XYZ file of C-alpha atoms in Angstrom:
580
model
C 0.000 0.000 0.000
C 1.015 3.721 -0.890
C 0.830 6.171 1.929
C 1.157 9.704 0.526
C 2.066 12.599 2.148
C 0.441 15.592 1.378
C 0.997 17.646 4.221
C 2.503 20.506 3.529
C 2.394 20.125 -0.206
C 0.827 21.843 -2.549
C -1.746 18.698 -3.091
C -2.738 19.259 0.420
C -6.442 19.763 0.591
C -7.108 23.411 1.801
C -9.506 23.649 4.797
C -11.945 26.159 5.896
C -11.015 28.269 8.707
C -13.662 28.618 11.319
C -14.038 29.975 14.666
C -14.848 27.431 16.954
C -17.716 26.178 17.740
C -19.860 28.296 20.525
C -21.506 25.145 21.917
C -18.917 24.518 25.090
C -20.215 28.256 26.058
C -24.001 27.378 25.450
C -23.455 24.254 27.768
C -22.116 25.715 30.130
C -24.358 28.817 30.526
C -27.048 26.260 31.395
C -24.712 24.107 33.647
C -24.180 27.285 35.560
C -27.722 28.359 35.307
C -29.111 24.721 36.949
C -25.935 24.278 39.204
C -25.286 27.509 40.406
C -27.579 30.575 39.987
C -31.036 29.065 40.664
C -30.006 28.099 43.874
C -29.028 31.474 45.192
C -30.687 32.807 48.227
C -31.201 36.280 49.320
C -34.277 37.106 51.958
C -37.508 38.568 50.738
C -40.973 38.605 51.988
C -42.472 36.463 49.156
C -44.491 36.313 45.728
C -43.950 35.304 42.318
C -41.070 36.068 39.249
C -38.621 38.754 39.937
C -39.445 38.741 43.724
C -37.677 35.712 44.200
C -34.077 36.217 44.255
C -33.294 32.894 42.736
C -35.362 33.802 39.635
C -33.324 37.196 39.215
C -29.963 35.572 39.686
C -30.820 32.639 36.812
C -32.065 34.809 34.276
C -28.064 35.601 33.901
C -26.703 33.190 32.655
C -29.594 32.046 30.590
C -29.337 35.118 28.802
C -25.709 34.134 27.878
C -27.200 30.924 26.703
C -29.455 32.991 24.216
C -26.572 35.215 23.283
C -24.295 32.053 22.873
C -27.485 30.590 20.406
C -27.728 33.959 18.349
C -24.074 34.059 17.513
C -23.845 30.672 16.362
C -26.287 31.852 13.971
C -24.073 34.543 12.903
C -21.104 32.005 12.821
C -22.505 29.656 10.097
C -25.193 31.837 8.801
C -27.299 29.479 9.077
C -30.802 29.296 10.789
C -31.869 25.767 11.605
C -35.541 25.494 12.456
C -38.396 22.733 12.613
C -41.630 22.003 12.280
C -42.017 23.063 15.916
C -40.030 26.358 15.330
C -42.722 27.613 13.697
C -45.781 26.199 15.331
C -44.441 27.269 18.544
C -43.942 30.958 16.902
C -47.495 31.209 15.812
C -48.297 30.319 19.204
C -46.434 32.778 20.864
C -47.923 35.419 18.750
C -51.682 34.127 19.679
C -50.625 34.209 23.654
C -49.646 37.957 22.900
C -52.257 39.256 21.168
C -54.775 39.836 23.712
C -52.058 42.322 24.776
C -53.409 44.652 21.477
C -57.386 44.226 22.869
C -58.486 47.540 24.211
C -59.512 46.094 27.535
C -55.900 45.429 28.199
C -52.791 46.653 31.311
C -50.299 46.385 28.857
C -47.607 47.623 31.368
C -48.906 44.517 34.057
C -48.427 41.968 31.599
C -45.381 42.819 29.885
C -43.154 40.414 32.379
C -44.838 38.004 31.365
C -44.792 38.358 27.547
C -41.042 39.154 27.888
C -40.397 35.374 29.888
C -42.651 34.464 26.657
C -40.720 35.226 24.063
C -37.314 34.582 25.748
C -37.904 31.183 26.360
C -38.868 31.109 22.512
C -35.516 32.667 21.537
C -33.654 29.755 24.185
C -35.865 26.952 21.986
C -34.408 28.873 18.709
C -30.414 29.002 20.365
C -31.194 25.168 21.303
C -31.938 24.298 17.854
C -28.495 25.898 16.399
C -26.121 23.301 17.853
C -25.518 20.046 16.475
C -25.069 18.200 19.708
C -23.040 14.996 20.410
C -25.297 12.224 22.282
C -23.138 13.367 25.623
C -23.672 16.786 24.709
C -27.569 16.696 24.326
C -27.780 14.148 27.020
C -25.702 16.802 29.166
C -29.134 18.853 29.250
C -31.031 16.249 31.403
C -27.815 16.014 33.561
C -27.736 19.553 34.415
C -31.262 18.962 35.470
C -30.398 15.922 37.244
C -27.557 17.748 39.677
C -29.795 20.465 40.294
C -32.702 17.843 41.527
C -29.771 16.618 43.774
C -28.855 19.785 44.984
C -32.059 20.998 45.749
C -32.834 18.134 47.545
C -29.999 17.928 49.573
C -30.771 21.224 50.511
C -34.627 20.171 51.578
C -32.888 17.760 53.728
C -31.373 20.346 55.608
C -34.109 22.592 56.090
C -35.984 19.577 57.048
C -33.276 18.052 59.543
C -30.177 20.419 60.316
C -32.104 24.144 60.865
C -32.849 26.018 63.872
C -35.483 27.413 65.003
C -33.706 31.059 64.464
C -32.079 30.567 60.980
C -30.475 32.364 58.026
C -33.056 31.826 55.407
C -36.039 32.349 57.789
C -36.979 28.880 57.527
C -40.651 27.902 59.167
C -39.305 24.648 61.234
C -42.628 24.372 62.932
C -44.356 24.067 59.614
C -41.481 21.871 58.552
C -42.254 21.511 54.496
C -38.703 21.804 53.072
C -39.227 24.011 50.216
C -36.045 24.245 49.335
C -35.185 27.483 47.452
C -38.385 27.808 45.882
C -40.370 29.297 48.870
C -43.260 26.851 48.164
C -43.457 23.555 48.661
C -45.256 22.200 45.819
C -43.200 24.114 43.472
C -40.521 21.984 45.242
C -42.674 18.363 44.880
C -42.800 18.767 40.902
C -38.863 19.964 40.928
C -38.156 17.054 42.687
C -40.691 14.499 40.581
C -39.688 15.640 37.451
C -35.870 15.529 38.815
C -36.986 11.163 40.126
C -38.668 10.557 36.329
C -35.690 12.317 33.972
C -32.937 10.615 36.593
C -35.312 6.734 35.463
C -34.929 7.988 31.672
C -31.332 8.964 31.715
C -30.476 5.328 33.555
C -31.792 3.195 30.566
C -29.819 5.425 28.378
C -26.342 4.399 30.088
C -24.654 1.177 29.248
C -22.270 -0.263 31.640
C -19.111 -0.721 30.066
C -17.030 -3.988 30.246
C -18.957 -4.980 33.543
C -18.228 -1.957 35.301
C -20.245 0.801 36.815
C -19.921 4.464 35.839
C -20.270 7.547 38.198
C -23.141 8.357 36.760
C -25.155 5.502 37.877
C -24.533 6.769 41.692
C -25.514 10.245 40.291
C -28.871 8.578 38.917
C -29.309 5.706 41.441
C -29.210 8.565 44.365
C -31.648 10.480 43.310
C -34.729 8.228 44.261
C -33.229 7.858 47.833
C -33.100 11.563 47.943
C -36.194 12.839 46.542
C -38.901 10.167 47.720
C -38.834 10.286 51.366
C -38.164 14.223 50.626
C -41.780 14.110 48.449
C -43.439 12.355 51.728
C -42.147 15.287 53.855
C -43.322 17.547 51.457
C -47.178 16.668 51.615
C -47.987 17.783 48.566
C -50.839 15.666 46.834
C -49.577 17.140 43.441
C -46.068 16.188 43.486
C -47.057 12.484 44.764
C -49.409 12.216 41.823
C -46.625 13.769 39.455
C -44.346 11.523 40.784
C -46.134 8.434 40.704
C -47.796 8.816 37.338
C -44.350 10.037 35.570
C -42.621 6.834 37.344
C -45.165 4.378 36.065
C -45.281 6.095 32.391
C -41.313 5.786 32.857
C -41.235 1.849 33.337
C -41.721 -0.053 29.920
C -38.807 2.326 28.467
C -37.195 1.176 31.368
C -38.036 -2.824 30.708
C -37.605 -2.241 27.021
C -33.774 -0.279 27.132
C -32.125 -0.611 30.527
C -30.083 -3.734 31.317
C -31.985 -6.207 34.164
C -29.554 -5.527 36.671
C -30.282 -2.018 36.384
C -33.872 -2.716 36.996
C -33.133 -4.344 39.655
C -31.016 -1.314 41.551
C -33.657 1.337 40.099
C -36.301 -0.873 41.952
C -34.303 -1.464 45.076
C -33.611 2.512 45.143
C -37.069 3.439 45.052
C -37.718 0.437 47.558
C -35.133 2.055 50.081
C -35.953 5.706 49.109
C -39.761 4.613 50.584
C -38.668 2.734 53.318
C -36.983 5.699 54.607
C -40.520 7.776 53.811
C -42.443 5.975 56.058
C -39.235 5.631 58.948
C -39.563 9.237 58.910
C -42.997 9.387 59.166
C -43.386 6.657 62.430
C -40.244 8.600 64.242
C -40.599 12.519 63.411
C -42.853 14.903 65.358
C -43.257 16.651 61.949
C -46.111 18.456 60.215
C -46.995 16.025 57.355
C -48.095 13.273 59.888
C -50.298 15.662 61.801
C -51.585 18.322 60.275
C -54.392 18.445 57.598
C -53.444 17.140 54.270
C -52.614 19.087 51.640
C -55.002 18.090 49.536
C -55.963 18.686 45.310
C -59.328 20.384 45.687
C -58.581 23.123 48.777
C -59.611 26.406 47.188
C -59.425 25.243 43.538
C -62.755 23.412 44.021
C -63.945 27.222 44.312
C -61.676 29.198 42.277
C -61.532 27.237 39.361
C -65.156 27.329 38.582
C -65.259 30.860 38.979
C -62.737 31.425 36.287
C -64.779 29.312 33.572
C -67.922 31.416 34.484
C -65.555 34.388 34.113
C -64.513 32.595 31.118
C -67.911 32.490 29.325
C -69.257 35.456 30.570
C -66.431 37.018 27.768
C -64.849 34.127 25.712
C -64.075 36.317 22.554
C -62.082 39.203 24.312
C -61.841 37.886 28.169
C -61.558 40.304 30.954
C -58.032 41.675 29.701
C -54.847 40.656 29.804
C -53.211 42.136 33.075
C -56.584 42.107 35.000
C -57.099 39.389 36.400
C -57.345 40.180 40.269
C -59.142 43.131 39.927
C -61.784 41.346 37.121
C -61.867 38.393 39.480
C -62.613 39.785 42.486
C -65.119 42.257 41.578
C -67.247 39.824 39.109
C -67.666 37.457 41.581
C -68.825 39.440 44.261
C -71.281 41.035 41.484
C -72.363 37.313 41.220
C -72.452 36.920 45.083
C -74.643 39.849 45.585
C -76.825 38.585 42.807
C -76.883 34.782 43.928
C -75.545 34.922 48.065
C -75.450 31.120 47.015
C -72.684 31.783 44.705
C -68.915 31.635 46.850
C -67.157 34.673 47.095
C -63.851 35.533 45.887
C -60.628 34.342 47.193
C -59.012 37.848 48.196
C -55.788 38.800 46.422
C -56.254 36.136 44.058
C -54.038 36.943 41.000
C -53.853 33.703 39.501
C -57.082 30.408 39.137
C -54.228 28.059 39.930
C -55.088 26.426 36.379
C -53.151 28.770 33.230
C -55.985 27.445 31.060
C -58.318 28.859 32.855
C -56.256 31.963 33.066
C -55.748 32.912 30.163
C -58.940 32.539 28.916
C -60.070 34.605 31.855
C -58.004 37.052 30.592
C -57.658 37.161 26.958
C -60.252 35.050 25.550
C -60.631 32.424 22.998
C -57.303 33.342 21.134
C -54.465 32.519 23.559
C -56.567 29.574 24.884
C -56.237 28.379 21.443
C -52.059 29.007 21.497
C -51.272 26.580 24.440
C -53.827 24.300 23.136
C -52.094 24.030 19.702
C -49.011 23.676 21.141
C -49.974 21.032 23.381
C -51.133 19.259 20.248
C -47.876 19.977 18.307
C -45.689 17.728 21.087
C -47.601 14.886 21.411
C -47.668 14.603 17.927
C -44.027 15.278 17.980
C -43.924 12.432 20.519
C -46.063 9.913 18.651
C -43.549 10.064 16.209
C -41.222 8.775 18.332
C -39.652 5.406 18.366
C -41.829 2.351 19.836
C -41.415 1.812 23.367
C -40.211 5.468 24.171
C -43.954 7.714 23.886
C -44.476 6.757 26.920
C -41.456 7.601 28.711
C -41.466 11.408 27.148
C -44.919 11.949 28.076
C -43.805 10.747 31.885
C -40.930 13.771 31.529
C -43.476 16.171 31.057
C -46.160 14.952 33.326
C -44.997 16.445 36.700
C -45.103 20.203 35.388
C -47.840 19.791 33.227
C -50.187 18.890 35.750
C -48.550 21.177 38.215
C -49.560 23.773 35.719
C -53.378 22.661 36.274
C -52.953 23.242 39.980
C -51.144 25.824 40.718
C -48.685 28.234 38.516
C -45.025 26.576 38.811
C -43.616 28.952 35.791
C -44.438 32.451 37.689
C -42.785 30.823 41.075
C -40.136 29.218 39.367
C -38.196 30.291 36.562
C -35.812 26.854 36.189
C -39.627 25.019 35.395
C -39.893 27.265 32.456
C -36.572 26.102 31.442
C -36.859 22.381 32.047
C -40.576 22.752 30.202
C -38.383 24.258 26.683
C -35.451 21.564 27.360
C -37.975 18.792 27.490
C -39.888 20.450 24.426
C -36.545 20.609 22.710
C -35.489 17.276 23.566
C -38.762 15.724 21.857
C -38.260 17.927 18.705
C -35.018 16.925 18.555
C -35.405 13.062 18.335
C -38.148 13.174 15.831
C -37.633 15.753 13.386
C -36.136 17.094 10.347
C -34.237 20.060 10.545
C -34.450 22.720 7.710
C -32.244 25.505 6.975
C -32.014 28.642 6.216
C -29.456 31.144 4.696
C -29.003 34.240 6.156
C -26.625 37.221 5.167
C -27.708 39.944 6.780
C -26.446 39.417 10.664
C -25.505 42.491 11.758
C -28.767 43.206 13.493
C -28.261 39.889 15.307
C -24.290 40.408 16.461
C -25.941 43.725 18.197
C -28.775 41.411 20.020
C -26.432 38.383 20.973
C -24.069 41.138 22.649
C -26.246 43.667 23.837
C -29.114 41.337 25.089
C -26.806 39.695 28.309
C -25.307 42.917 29.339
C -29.223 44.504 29.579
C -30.547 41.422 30.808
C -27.264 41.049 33.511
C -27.406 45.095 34.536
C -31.502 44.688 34.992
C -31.191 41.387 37.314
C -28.475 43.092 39.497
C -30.189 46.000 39.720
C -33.335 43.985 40.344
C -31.554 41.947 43.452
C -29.463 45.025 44.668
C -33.056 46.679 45.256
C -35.281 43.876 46.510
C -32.088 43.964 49.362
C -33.028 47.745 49.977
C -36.126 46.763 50.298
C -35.859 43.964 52.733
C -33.897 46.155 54.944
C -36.015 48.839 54.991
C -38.790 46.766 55.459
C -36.897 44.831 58.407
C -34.953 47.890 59.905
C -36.617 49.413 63.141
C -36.943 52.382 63.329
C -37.267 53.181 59.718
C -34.482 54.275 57.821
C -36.124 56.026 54.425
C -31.921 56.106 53.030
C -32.644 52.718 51.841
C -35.827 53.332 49.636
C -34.208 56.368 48.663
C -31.555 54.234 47.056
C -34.013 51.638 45.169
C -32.366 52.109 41.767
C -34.583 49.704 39.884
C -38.276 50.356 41.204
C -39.806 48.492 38.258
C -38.986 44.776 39.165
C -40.753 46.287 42.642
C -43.789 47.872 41.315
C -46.160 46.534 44.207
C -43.857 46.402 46.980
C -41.801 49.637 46.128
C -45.196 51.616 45.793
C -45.867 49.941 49.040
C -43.648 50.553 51.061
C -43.050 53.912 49.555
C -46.801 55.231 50.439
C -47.467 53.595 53.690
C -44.653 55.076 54.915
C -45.708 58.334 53.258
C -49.264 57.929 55.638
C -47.591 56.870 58.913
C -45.485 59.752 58.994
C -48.195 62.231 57.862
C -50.396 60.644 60.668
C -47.601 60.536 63.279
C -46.230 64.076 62.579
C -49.860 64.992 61.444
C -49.069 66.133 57.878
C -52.514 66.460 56.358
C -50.909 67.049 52.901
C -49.069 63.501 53.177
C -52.306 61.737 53.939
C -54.132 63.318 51.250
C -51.578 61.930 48.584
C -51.872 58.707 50.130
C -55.421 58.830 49.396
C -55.005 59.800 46.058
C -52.805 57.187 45.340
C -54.721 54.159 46.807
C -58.011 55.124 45.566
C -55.838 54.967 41.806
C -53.828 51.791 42.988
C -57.539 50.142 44.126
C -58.199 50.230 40.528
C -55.608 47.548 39.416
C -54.701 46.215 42.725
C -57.673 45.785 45.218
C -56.428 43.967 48.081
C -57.565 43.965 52.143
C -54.895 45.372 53.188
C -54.870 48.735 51.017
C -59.010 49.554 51.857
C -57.743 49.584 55.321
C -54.968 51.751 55.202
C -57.207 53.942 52.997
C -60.340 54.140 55.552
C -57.646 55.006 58.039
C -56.517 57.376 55.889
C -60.173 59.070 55.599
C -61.086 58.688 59.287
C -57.969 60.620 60.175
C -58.957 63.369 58.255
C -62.745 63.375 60.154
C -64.317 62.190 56.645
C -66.326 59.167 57.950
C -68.708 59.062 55.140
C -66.074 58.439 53.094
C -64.392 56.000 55.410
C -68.321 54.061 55.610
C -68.733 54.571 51.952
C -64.968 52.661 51.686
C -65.987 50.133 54.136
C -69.262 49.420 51.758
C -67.471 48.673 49.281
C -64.549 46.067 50.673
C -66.977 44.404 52.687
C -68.630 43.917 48.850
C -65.560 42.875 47.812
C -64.390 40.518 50.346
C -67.483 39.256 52.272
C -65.934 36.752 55.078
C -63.187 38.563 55.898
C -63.678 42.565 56.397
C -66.333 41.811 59.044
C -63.946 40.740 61.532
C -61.041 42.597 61.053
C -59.704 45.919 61.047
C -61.703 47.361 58.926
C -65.034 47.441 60.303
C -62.902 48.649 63.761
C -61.278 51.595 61.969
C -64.982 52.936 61.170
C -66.552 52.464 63.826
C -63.133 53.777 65.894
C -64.128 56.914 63.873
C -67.573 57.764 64.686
């Protein structure tokens, strides 16, 4: 045989010089996103999105991941895109254009689009890579260490915490919420976390009789999470958990190696074992309290947002609206039917996103998530025998979540997970097309500029919601710290808040009748969008300082309309009659 050698000659064959590849950069933007950033803690008093520190701190490095996605399309100038790329655009533009109806708080609702259409843009930069089985497969793993993480950090809450602690932990309650600040938003975490870590184990051979490190990884994570899920009472990660691990099991029997049957059984044998050890020898909440159960307030609240539903299923009540539509249509209906239940009070959400979208924007956006509900399942009907099952058992912990409750505004890492797993399905059973593109100037600009706006925001966003906490926690008040609240519109509620009671205690105390007066002016605006207890009480105390009980009374009237069941009893009723 002739070996010829060409290097260096001129019969060398000339390659194409290339800057390399961006994918090490994309990976690791969501490695440090799932290992690192979603777990940071920093106090606040509570709520949803961008009031959570750990949500603030992860949108960081995903927006590196998107920036890392939009350059690789300026590197090949190429756009690869699906079937699903463009279904899943059509239904982004049918969730967002209730935001053009009349009836519509643009400004309330923009978060939310913006989370939208992000996580749209992260399905696009997903799609740009061409992905090495360990790369792709490195997705689930990310997931999988953050499951772990998360968990071992519920076992500390649960076990190693004081009754004074550094995160403010309830150990009386005792659920172990880990950083999510809710403990079912912690069950379907940890379920969908116990049904990826069964997938991932059929998809790892053992080589030449010997066991890999990730089988502990995988093997551990039952043991972990199940007595974790028992602690946790929460009805809807046991079902998530339970349905996603039977779904899980013939792709298990069909692709994973007996003996690994055997230790994925024995794990989940031990993990409940320890479940019910800890429930015979632990003075702990879950064995004595009332169970969390499925219906609570959804058997109410849920009903009341398909009557809210029909009453307007063209336009809905308006995107943004929600609380303030809820709450006054069903006490309409309340004073019309006393039969019918009243509204929950500062209810800004059904607890179903069906339901609350078409409470809000009608037919059209109901008609988005349904389409794209469609599109995956078909996507995962296409998928090889034997494995349907197992993808729809990936998605089955946040998808019912989504039915109870409202994981993606509490969590921002389910949002994630939701596009990986979308992405993952796409992936394995379609055809990639793609697209030339020359003119990439306009995205250079985005992929740069859009993680140095997105990083300045979030830092901005946690720097104040720490101002905030300490003024809020500092006695006696020190206004230096809302004074320095540099980003005020991550903090619209609370900042306003905070902001205007103060303004009324101090033009009460010091009796300022100029300060009061603007904090009636402002509250009687806020009402409008924001009707909650707590702000009709500040606001009658507002008018009965001033000597105007009529329009204390005539306030009273109308929150004891509003929230029938709870103003009799408390303050507010007092503050009137306190006035007379």
């Amino acid at each position: 045989m002739t070996v010829l050698q060409l290097q260096g000659t001129k019969l060398e064959q000339k390659r194409i010089s290339t800057p390399l590849p961006l994918v090490r950069f994309f990976l690791a933007s969501i490695g440090v996103f799932f290992i690192v950033a979603m777990h940071y803690f920093q106090h606040n008093p509570g709520g949803s999105g961008l009031e959570l520190s750990f949500n603030a701190s992860a949108w960081i490095p995903f927006s590196f991941a998107i920036g890392c996605g939009l350059l690789e399309i300026c590197r090949q100038k190429i756009w690869r895109y699906s079937r699903m790329t463009i279904i899943l655009f059509s239904c982004c533009v049918l969730l967002s254009l209730p935001i053009f109806y009349t009836n519509a708080d643009s400004f309330a609702v923009l978060n939310r689009l913006l989370t939208l259409w992000a996580g749209f843009l992260f399905f696009i930069s997903l799609q740009q890579f061409v992905f090495t089985h360990n790369q792709r497969q490195r997705l689930l793993w990310f997931i999988t260490i953050a499951v772990l993480i998360e968990a071992a950090f519920g076992w500390y809450q649960f076990l190693g915490l004081s009754t004074h602690n550094q995160f403010g932990y309830d150990v009386i309650a005792n659920r172990p919420y880990g950083i999510f600040q809710q403990p079912n938003v912690m069950a379907s975490f940890l379920a969908t976390g116990l049904v990826i870590a069964a997938y991932l184990l059929a998809r790892l051979p053992r080589y030449r009789g010997k066991w890999a490190w990730q089988h502990l990884i995988v093997l551990a994570v039952p043991v972990m999470t199940i007595p974790l899920l028992v602690v946790l009472n929460s009805r809807t990660g046991w079902l998530g958990a339970g349905v996603g691990s039977l779904l899980i099991l013939p792709y298990l029997y069909h692709f994973s190696a007996r003996y690994q049957q055997r230790m994925w059984g024995l794990m989940l044998l031990l993990g409940i074992a320890l479940a019910w050890q800890f429930n015979t020898i632990t003075d702990s909440s879950f064995s004595h309290k009332a169970r969390v159960t499925l219906e609570s307030q959804r058997t109410t609240i849920m009903p009341q947002a398909y009557d809210m539903f029909t009453a307007k299923p063209l336009t809905g009540y308006g995107y943004g609206k929600f609380e303030v539509a809820y709450i006054t249509q069903t006490a309409l209906w309340h004073q019309q039917d006393p039969q019918y239940p009243v509204g929950v009070a500062s209810l800004d959400h059904p607890h179903n996103e069906l339901l609350y979208l078409a409470a809000e924007g009608g037919i059209v956006p109901l008609l988005g998530l349904i389409i794209a509900a469609l599109a995956v399942l078909v996507s995962i009907k296409k998928a090889p025998n034997g494995t349907q099952l197992a993808l729809v058992g990936l998605f089955f912990p946040i998808v019912l979540h989504t039915q109870l409750e409202y994981p993606f505004y509490h969590s921002f890492a389910h949002w994630i997970i939701f596009i990986i797993l979308i992405f993952w399905v796409d992936n394995l059973t379609t055809k990639y097309h793609r697209y030339q593109t020359q003119y990439i100037l306009a995205l250079k600009t985005s992929a740069i500029a859009l993680p140095i706006i997105i990083t300045s925001f979030m830092i901005t966003t946690l720097y104040s919601g720490w101002l905030l906490t300490k003024f809020e926690t500092t006695h006696p008040v020190d206004i230096n710290y809302l004074v320095k609240v540099n980003n005020p519109w991550a903090w619209q509620h609370r900042f306003e808040w905070d902001l205007h009671l103060t303004q009324l205690q101090v033009g009460i105390a010091t009796d300022k009748p100029q300060l009061v007066t603007d904090y009636i002016l402002w509250a009687n605006q806020k009402a409008q969008t924001w009707p909650r207890p707590a702000l009709y009480q500040n606001l009658i105390l507002a008018y009965s300082h001033q000597g105007n009980t009529a329009q204390a009374e005539q306030v009273a009237t109308e929150a004891q309309q509003l929230f029938p069941g709870i103003t009799t009893s408390n303050a507010i009723t007092a503050t009137v009659s306190a006035a007379k």
